[in-house]
């Protein structure tokens, strides 16, 4: 058994369903006996990425490969892309609309949190084309 | 081991004659701890958190919560009743808590010690815990509801470190009640301390000594059992001794939000009802509530007044307790136990998380099992209808993988 592959649709503009992919992966990792500290990091990074997709990209797809020692999560959207990646990685920097901020999101902690809670993070983004995040978290 | 204790204690029991195998309890169990086999609901005790939801939901009253029979008190010469504050909300036309407490003396107890008194001491100790910044990560989760503690140990391992490491008010009350009696000169072997419980989770916690080195109560009675005896006894009271010693703060622990309001001014959350509790635990798990200091969670709707061993509707009970609070002389938070050291309030031992959902000790083997489960799930209809006797198609596939069920038990699958 090399890895377990799961896929999820992340619907756009639906805050309520954001988090269902991370919820499902969380439950799978618990069944595999992954340490709770690692489950927690995966859950937080994945949830932030899902919310980003909902706020900025009108949804997307999430692919997760679960190995026996780590997880690789690919979050792929076809949204507007990130104009200034350096700024986007700064804590507190946000391009979210006032409407989104009024809902309690868009505090500018999304990407910084994903970076903090993951072991490896790769961001491929092109303005007008979309963004693909590759997040890896080691279990032990 | 724990499985043995729980099944021995029978946190919840089944009356097989009444069980129709209808799957109502199975579908709503928060830890998927029920299967219907041969037409009867069976509890997987290693998963059961004793929340009592199945007892509450069973339309045929086939699920029973376990507790001690009243005559357990006869084994002791000096019997002390330790009533949960929710007891006070069960009676109509009572405007003084002393009526209920004197009633307890009338039905056979020699003394009473209100849990609400100890609750006030726990509130003071919790405030101290925050003031001295003894927490590792905020928010801290209340440990007053044992079903919530068990739920975290079974399903939300990463949150175990957030549990407030203080004994529940009932444990403090049991200990103080015994100490008071000994101080009065009563021989220790004569003393029996009996908690009057609103729920099976508290029965389980006291019988197993959750967080303690060993169980300390001599018996756990049900409010509904004591209620019937109290009703007639309260009518025949000749005198009314001033037994009530707790303030309104202690009483407020009976319903959801009472504990938290005493601890924090504005940075707290209180949720009640098992499904709401699970949703909050999921948010905590994802670190979404870090702006809070304290989270109070009660498995029952409305808080302890919603426990299945109560008699009265939780909202009626809550309204009555609110009215009773007005009759009390002072608001609460006593410092009478200031002579106690911290260890008196702190848990004797930290509870350990339980790996009941883990498919295998070896992660590689667990992955193989999971792959087999996923492949079985893909051939199932995904209706989660429960007709096979498992709560969901996923749970059914897991049962097949562990040899507990066979594929032909699915009645909705294209064959």
XYZ file of C-alpha atoms in Angstrom:
555
model
C 0.000 0.000 0.000
C 1.717 3.139 -1.235
C -0.800 5.859 -0.555
C -4.499 6.574 -0.169
C -5.874 9.121 -2.580
C -8.961 11.231 -1.901
C -10.519 14.121 -3.815
C -13.002 16.826 -2.902
C -14.872 19.567 -4.668
C -14.659 22.893 -2.817
C -17.766 24.880 -3.814
C -17.323 28.621 -4.337
C -19.003 31.302 -2.228
C -20.287 28.859 0.319
C -18.762 29.483 3.712
C -20.875 26.831 5.354
C -19.490 23.948 3.312
C -15.892 25.172 3.571
C -14.090 22.825 5.924
C -15.850 19.648 4.845
C -12.758 18.413 2.963
C -10.487 19.019 5.949
C -13.090 17.427 8.229
C -13.093 14.257 6.139
C -9.291 14.054 5.942
C -9.094 14.652 9.704
C -11.350 11.667 10.338
C -9.266 9.467 7.990
C -5.998 10.424 9.704
C -7.484 9.561 13.110
C -8.360 6.083 11.840
C -4.745 5.629 10.737
C -3.487 6.564 14.184
C -1.655 9.699 13.033
C -0.494 11.673 16.124
C -3.055 14.276 17.157
C -0.547 17.129 16.859
C -0.063 16.300 13.157
C -3.815 15.868 12.602
C -4.268 19.319 14.062
C -1.687 20.903 11.739
C -3.237 19.240 8.684
C -6.717 20.376 9.723
C -5.719 24.001 10.227
C -3.647 24.297 7.021
C -6.323 22.606 4.949
C -9.178 24.618 6.386
C -7.364 27.893 5.701
C -6.709 26.794 2.127
C -10.367 25.839 1.662
C -11.538 29.213 2.971
C -9.086 30.982 0.647
C -10.589 29.114 -2.295
C -14.097 30.135 -1.264
C -13.212 33.794 -0.700
C -10.825 34.469 -3.564
C -11.231 31.877 -6.270
C -14.875 30.836 -6.459
C -14.036 27.318 -5.332
C -11.779 24.637 -6.733
C -10.627 21.080 -6.186
C -8.699 19.434 -3.424
C -6.550 16.307 -3.920
C -4.985 14.551 -0.961
C -2.436 11.716 -1.012
C -2.017 10.098 2.377
C 1.259 8.195 2.827
C 2.291 6.278 5.926
C 4.564 9.071 7.101
C 3.153 12.238 5.553
C 0.284 13.798 3.631
C 0.449 15.775 0.413
C -2.502 18.084 -0.240
C -2.949 19.860 -3.581
C -5.461 22.713 -3.619
C -6.125 23.807 -7.193
C -8.306 26.697 -8.311
C -8.901 28.677 -11.478
C -9.426 32.017 -9.786
C -7.700 35.377 -10.260
C -4.319 34.267 -9.008
C -2.195 36.129 -6.467
C -0.807 39.439 -7.724
C 1.901 39.975 -5.154
C 2.913 36.761 -3.448
C 5.415 38.448 -1.144
C 2.682 40.721 0.259
C 0.197 37.838 0.439
C 2.583 35.909 2.688
C 2.711 38.785 5.186
C 0.578 38.414 8.311
C -2.383 40.777 8.234
C -2.205 41.556 4.520
C -5.557 40.870 2.890
C -7.342 41.600 -0.362
C -10.666 40.262 0.929
C -13.758 42.432 0.398
C -15.496 44.246 3.264
C -18.388 41.790 2.955
C -16.042 38.884 3.613
C -14.352 40.726 6.484
C -17.741 41.409 8.042
C -18.242 37.649 8.176
C -15.109 37.352 10.284
C -12.837 36.091 7.518
C -10.105 37.824 5.524
C -7.855 38.716 8.463
C -4.791 38.197 6.315
C -3.667 35.094 8.184
C -4.588 32.456 5.592
C -1.325 31.883 3.727
C 0.900 32.729 6.729
C -0.986 30.122 8.793
C -0.716 27.513 6.049
C 3.030 28.118 5.973
C 3.301 27.919 9.776
C 1.375 24.680 10.102
C 2.816 22.815 7.099
C 6.269 21.285 6.731
C 6.560 22.145 3.046
C 4.527 24.632 1.011
C 4.741 25.337 -2.720
C 2.652 28.060 -4.347
C 2.175 28.192 -8.119
C 0.122 31.165 -9.130
C -0.549 33.089 -12.312
C -2.692 36.222 -12.485
C -5.869 35.506 -14.401
C -5.215 31.740 -14.514
C -5.398 30.460 -10.946
C -3.444 29.174 -7.995
C -2.208 25.740 -6.941
C -1.025 25.181 -3.397
C 0.936 22.046 -2.565
C 0.964 21.496 1.171
C 2.909 18.709 2.876
C 2.729 17.739 6.523
C 4.938 15.083 8.136
C 3.245 12.844 10.690
C 6.042 12.019 13.120
C -10.110 -2.886 30.567
C -12.267 0.215 30.461
C -14.593 -1.626 28.145
C -15.022 -4.230 30.846
C -15.722 -1.611 33.508
C -18.282 0.132 31.333
C -20.092 -3.043 30.418
C -19.907 -4.232 34.016
C -21.366 -0.927 35.139
C -23.752 -0.994 32.221
C -23.672 2.764 31.725
C -26.686 2.178 29.530
C -28.643 -1.064 29.500
C -31.130 -2.570 27.110
C -34.530 -4.000 27.868
C -34.543 -6.562 25.043
C -38.296 -7.098 25.322
C -38.961 -3.442 24.547
C -36.270 -2.969 21.861
C -37.791 -3.160 18.382
C -34.459 -2.785 16.581
C -35.661 0.500 15.047
C -32.167 2.122 14.676
C -33.243 5.472 16.240
C -30.550 5.288 18.937
C -27.947 3.906 16.536
C -28.293 6.774 14.065
C -27.859 9.476 16.684
C -25.088 8.018 18.841
C -22.225 10.581 18.815
C -19.492 7.940 18.788
C -21.181 5.333 16.540
C -21.207 3.034 19.554
C -24.438 1.196 18.743
C -25.119 -1.608 16.264
C -28.400 -3.395 15.716
C -27.704 -7.137 15.639
C -30.420 -9.767 15.465
C -33.011 -7.039 15.781
C -31.662 -5.614 19.046
C -29.521 -2.552 19.766
C -26.108 -3.541 21.098
C -23.670 -1.085 22.732
C -19.959 -1.169 21.878
C -18.893 -0.144 25.361
C -15.330 0.831 24.478
C -16.820 3.696 22.450
C -19.693 4.659 24.778
C -19.242 8.058 26.474
C -22.338 7.569 28.675
C -24.002 10.725 27.318
C -27.455 9.174 27.642
C -28.591 10.299 24.205
C -29.898 6.792 23.374
C -31.881 6.735 26.611
C -33.406 10.100 25.732
C -34.232 9.181 22.134
C -35.555 5.621 22.371
C -39.238 5.792 21.395
C -39.905 2.450 23.101
C -38.124 3.247 26.383
C -35.926 0.216 25.867
C -32.703 2.022 26.802
C -32.103 2.385 30.512
C -29.482 4.364 32.389
C -27.960 2.550 35.329
C -27.748 3.869 38.898
C -27.797 2.448 42.436
C -31.075 1.436 44.026
C -32.123 3.600 46.951
C -31.541 0.937 49.577
C -27.775 1.169 49.005
C -27.841 3.863 51.698
C -28.965 1.307 54.291
C -25.459 -0.122 54.382
C -24.202 2.917 56.313
C -25.042 4.374 59.709
C -24.432 8.025 58.783
C -25.845 8.788 55.333
C -25.013 12.031 53.544
C -26.969 13.167 50.480
C -25.027 15.132 47.884
C -27.686 16.604 45.569
C -26.906 17.985 42.101
C -28.316 21.505 41.730
C -30.665 20.320 38.986
C -32.649 18.469 41.695
C -34.005 21.849 42.853
C -35.714 22.457 39.523
C -37.853 19.309 39.659
C -40.546 20.528 42.069
C -43.517 22.766 41.520
C -44.544 25.312 44.170
C -41.280 25.163 46.113
C -39.888 28.602 46.895
C -37.167 27.618 49.349
C -34.336 25.142 48.740
C -34.470 24.252 52.439
C -37.774 22.456 51.800
C -36.020 20.059 49.422
C -32.948 19.636 51.644
C -35.085 18.959 54.743
C -37.051 16.503 52.648
C -33.808 14.577 52.065
C -33.409 14.226 55.852
C -36.997 13.021 56.030
C -36.437 10.179 53.533
C -33.523 8.685 55.407
C -30.417 10.844 55.122
C -28.630 12.180 58.196
C -27.020 15.144 56.502
C -26.779 16.954 53.169
C -23.931 18.583 51.279
C -24.960 20.576 48.214
C -22.872 20.131 45.075
C -23.504 23.818 44.406
C -21.375 24.717 47.438
C -18.443 22.865 45.942
C -19.219 24.417 42.541
C -18.551 27.846 44.015
C -15.182 26.656 45.299
C -14.389 25.274 41.824
C -15.320 28.640 40.287
C -12.889 30.379 42.639
C -10.189 27.824 41.841
C -10.796 28.187 38.084
C -10.351 31.950 38.358
C -7.091 31.336 40.190
C -6.042 28.946 37.427
C -6.505 31.735 34.882
C -4.939 34.430 37.045
C -1.812 32.342 37.512
C -1.820 31.500 33.780
C -1.556 27.770 34.372
C -2.967 26.923 30.940
C -0.811 25.945 27.988
C -3.209 26.947 25.251
C -6.455 28.926 25.188
C -9.339 28.396 25.304
C -9.528 26.001 28.241
C -12.365 23.437 28.170
C -14.543 22.768 31.232
C -14.390 19.286 32.749
C -17.675 19.477 34.641
C -19.577 17.324 32.112
C -18.019 13.827 32.110
C -19.693 12.898 28.810
C -17.818 15.780 27.152
C -14.534 14.699 28.772
C -15.085 11.129 27.510
C -16.037 12.406 24.060
C -12.756 14.330 23.848
C -10.757 11.302 25.014
C -12.451 9.119 22.397
C -12.866 11.440 19.400
C -10.870 14.674 19.856
C -7.426 13.672 21.107
C -5.707 16.968 20.306
C -8.077 18.771 22.688
C -7.231 16.663 25.764
C -4.443 19.096 26.696
C -7.012 21.903 26.931
C -9.113 20.212 29.609
C -9.329 22.192 32.844
C -7.371 19.923 35.237
C -9.726 20.495 38.165
C -12.037 17.981 39.791
C -15.725 18.319 39.055
C -17.815 20.009 41.783
C -19.431 16.679 42.703
C -16.028 15.116 43.481
C -15.102 18.070 45.688
C -18.529 17.878 47.362
C -18.183 14.159 48.126
C -14.771 14.728 49.673
C -15.842 17.776 51.707
C -19.001 16.027 52.916
C -16.932 13.172 54.309
C -14.412 15.555 55.901
C -17.195 17.542 57.577
C -18.725 14.379 59.029
C -15.358 13.157 60.324
C -14.795 16.582 61.924
C -18.120 16.109 63.730
C -16.650 12.978 65.302
C -18.489 10.393 63.244
C -16.457 7.184 62.730
C -15.227 7.038 59.148
C -16.535 3.530 58.568
C -20.072 4.648 59.417
C -20.144 7.379 56.786
C -21.851 6.813 53.434
C -21.795 9.640 50.845
C -24.367 9.437 48.047
C -24.567 11.617 44.973
C -28.029 12.298 43.553
C -27.347 12.400 39.822
C -29.106 13.984 36.840
C -27.419 11.738 34.249
C -25.701 8.410 33.470
C -22.438 10.203 32.606
C -22.076 11.338 36.223
C -22.935 7.824 37.392
C -20.143 6.494 35.197
C -17.668 9.207 36.280
C -18.279 8.622 39.993
C -18.234 4.839 39.708
C -14.939 4.849 37.811
C -13.416 7.807 39.672
C -12.728 9.919 36.580
C -9.635 12.031 37.251
C -9.304 10.567 40.762
C -6.988 7.917 42.185
C -10.045 5.891 43.145
C -13.830 6.334 43.251
C -14.924 8.172 46.425
C -18.734 8.179 46.475
C -20.397 5.239 48.230
C -23.306 5.228 45.814
C -24.930 7.177 43.009
C -28.700 7.621 43.039
C -30.958 8.974 40.295
C -32.863 12.224 40.718
C -36.006 10.571 39.329
C -35.748 7.803 41.931
C -35.286 10.197 44.844
C -37.956 12.542 43.445
C -40.858 10.215 44.131
C -39.820 9.725 47.758
C -39.191 13.452 48.244
C -42.618 14.484 46.949
C -44.492 12.987 49.865
C -41.760 13.652 52.439
C -41.706 17.375 51.624
C -45.418 17.626 52.485
C -44.876 16.274 55.992
C -42.056 18.515 57.181
C -42.469 19.538 60.819
C -39.596 21.992 60.953
C -37.416 23.711 58.415
C -33.740 23.607 59.365
C -31.568 26.182 57.573
C -29.529 23.668 55.571
C -28.999 25.606 52.331
C -25.509 27.020 52.249
C -24.769 27.669 48.617
C -25.269 30.974 46.825
C -26.888 31.690 43.504
C -23.572 31.260 41.690
C -23.400 27.592 42.646
C -27.007 27.017 41.651
C -26.412 28.506 38.222
C -24.191 25.512 37.334
C -27.418 23.540 36.813
C -27.940 25.039 33.396
C -25.760 25.805 30.413
C -23.621 28.926 30.733
C -23.754 29.061 34.538
C -20.253 27.781 35.078
C -18.681 29.922 32.344
C -20.384 33.144 33.460
C -18.766 32.772 36.867
C -15.312 32.366 35.346
C -15.060 34.886 32.548
C -16.749 38.216 31.815
C -16.986 38.091 28.066
C -14.441 35.721 26.558
C -16.366 32.511 26.976
C -18.619 30.226 24.998
C -21.244 27.846 26.372
C -22.798 25.159 24.198
C -25.249 22.429 25.114
C -26.747 19.417 23.357
C -24.426 16.712 22.071
C -24.544 17.747 18.394
C -23.805 21.389 19.214
C -20.980 20.256 21.476
C -19.438 18.208 18.656
C -19.600 21.182 16.276
C -17.801 23.377 18.807
C -15.167 20.673 19.429
C -14.522 20.516 15.675
C -13.976 24.284 15.593
C -11.648 24.042 18.576
C -9.741 21.275 16.841
C -9.153 23.596 13.866
C -7.974 26.403 16.183
C -10.818 28.673 15.140
C -11.753 29.869 18.635
C -8.417 31.093 19.978
C -9.926 34.457 20.962
C -11.841 32.729 23.794
C -10.574 31.985 27.307
C -13.097 29.391 28.419
C -15.420 26.911 26.756
C -18.224 25.299 28.755
C -19.780 22.280 27.071
C -22.729 20.250 28.306
C -23.804 17.073 26.533
C -27.465 17.571 27.460
C -29.841 20.181 26.095
C -30.022 23.080 28.530
C -27.119 21.746 30.621
C -27.434 19.393 33.615
C -31.173 20.138 33.929
C -31.450 18.233 30.622
C -29.966 15.005 32.013
C -32.050 11.882 31.390
C -32.322 11.015 35.086
C -34.315 14.191 35.741
C -38.106 14.252 35.820
C -38.954 17.742 34.645
C -38.590 19.404 31.240
C -35.152 21.134 31.266
C -36.522 24.576 30.454
C -39.109 24.432 33.224
C -36.417 23.244 35.647
C -34.140 26.081 34.564
C -36.878 28.687 35.133
C -37.600 27.295 38.594
C -33.942 27.338 39.607
C -33.682 30.924 38.405
C -36.615 31.809 40.667
C -35.093 29.892 43.598
C -31.847 31.823 43.246
C -33.717 34.955 44.284
C -34.580 33.374 47.624
C -30.915 32.983 48.522
C -29.203 35.393 50.864
C -26.048 36.024 48.933
C -24.703 35.628 45.438
C -21.936 33.153 46.073
C -18.276 32.280 45.650
C -17.289 31.430 49.166
C -13.746 31.411 50.372
C -14.483 28.961 53.187
C -12.254 26.310 51.643
C -9.292 28.658 51.312
C -7.407 26.370 53.684
C -7.305 23.680 50.987
C -4.142 23.193 48.977
C -4.234 23.246 45.195
C -3.927 19.481 44.977
C -7.267 19.219 46.704
C -8.899 20.708 43.626
C -6.614 19.403 40.920
C -7.157 16.096 39.189
C -5.252 13.255 40.867
C -4.327 11.936 37.439
C -4.788 13.178 33.914
C -7.168 11.085 31.841
C -5.684 9.215 28.901
C -6.931 9.417 25.337
C -8.450 6.255 23.887
C -7.587 4.871 20.476
C -10.967 3.305 19.719
C -11.246 4.486 16.106
C -7.735 3.488 15.109
C -7.832 0.660 12.567
C -4.482 -0.856 13.552
C -1.473 -0.203 15.777
C 0.746 -0.383 12.695
C 0.047 2.543 10.380
C 0.973 0.572 7.241
C -1.542 -2.150 8.124
C -4.098 0.529 9.042
C -3.647 1.956 5.539
C -4.273 -1.452 3.967
C -7.418 -1.825 6.041
C -8.532 1.665 5.115
C -8.016 0.956 1.414
C -10.172 -2.182 1.743
C -12.815 -0.160 3.600
C -12.810 2.607 0.964
C -13.182 0.049 -1.790
C -16.097 -1.599 0.046
C -17.728 1.807 0.567
C -17.538 2.522 -3.145
C -19.795 -0.490 -3.835
C -22.337 0.558 -1.175
C -25.325 2.798 -1.990
C -24.224 5.678 0.273
C -27.706 6.070 1.731
C -26.609 5.596 5.337
C -30.035 4.005 5.825
C -29.008 1.878 8.800
C -30.893 -1.207 7.587
C -27.709 -3.299 7.869
C -27.472 -2.479 11.577
C -24.588 -0.012 11.261
C -25.089 3.786 11.479
C -23.516 4.618 8.086
C -22.164 2.902 4.978
C -18.657 3.803 6.201
C -19.283 2.245 9.618
C -20.720 -0.836 7.883
C -17.600 -1.146 5.691
C -15.446 -0.887 8.815
C -17.503 -3.622 10.462
C -16.980 -5.824 7.386
C -13.218 -5.174 7.544
C -13.125 -6.188 11.193
C -15.217 -9.307 10.542
C -18.230 -8.032 12.468
C -20.525 -7.878 9.426
C -20.828 -9.334 5.929
C -21.577 -7.546 2.670
C -24.863 -9.429 2.112
C -26.351 -7.620 5.132
C -26.707 -4.520 2.924
C -30.257 -4.721 1.581
C -29.999 -1.729 -0.752
C -26.961 -2.743 -2.739
C -27.234 -3.664 -6.440
C -26.443 -7.320 -6.394
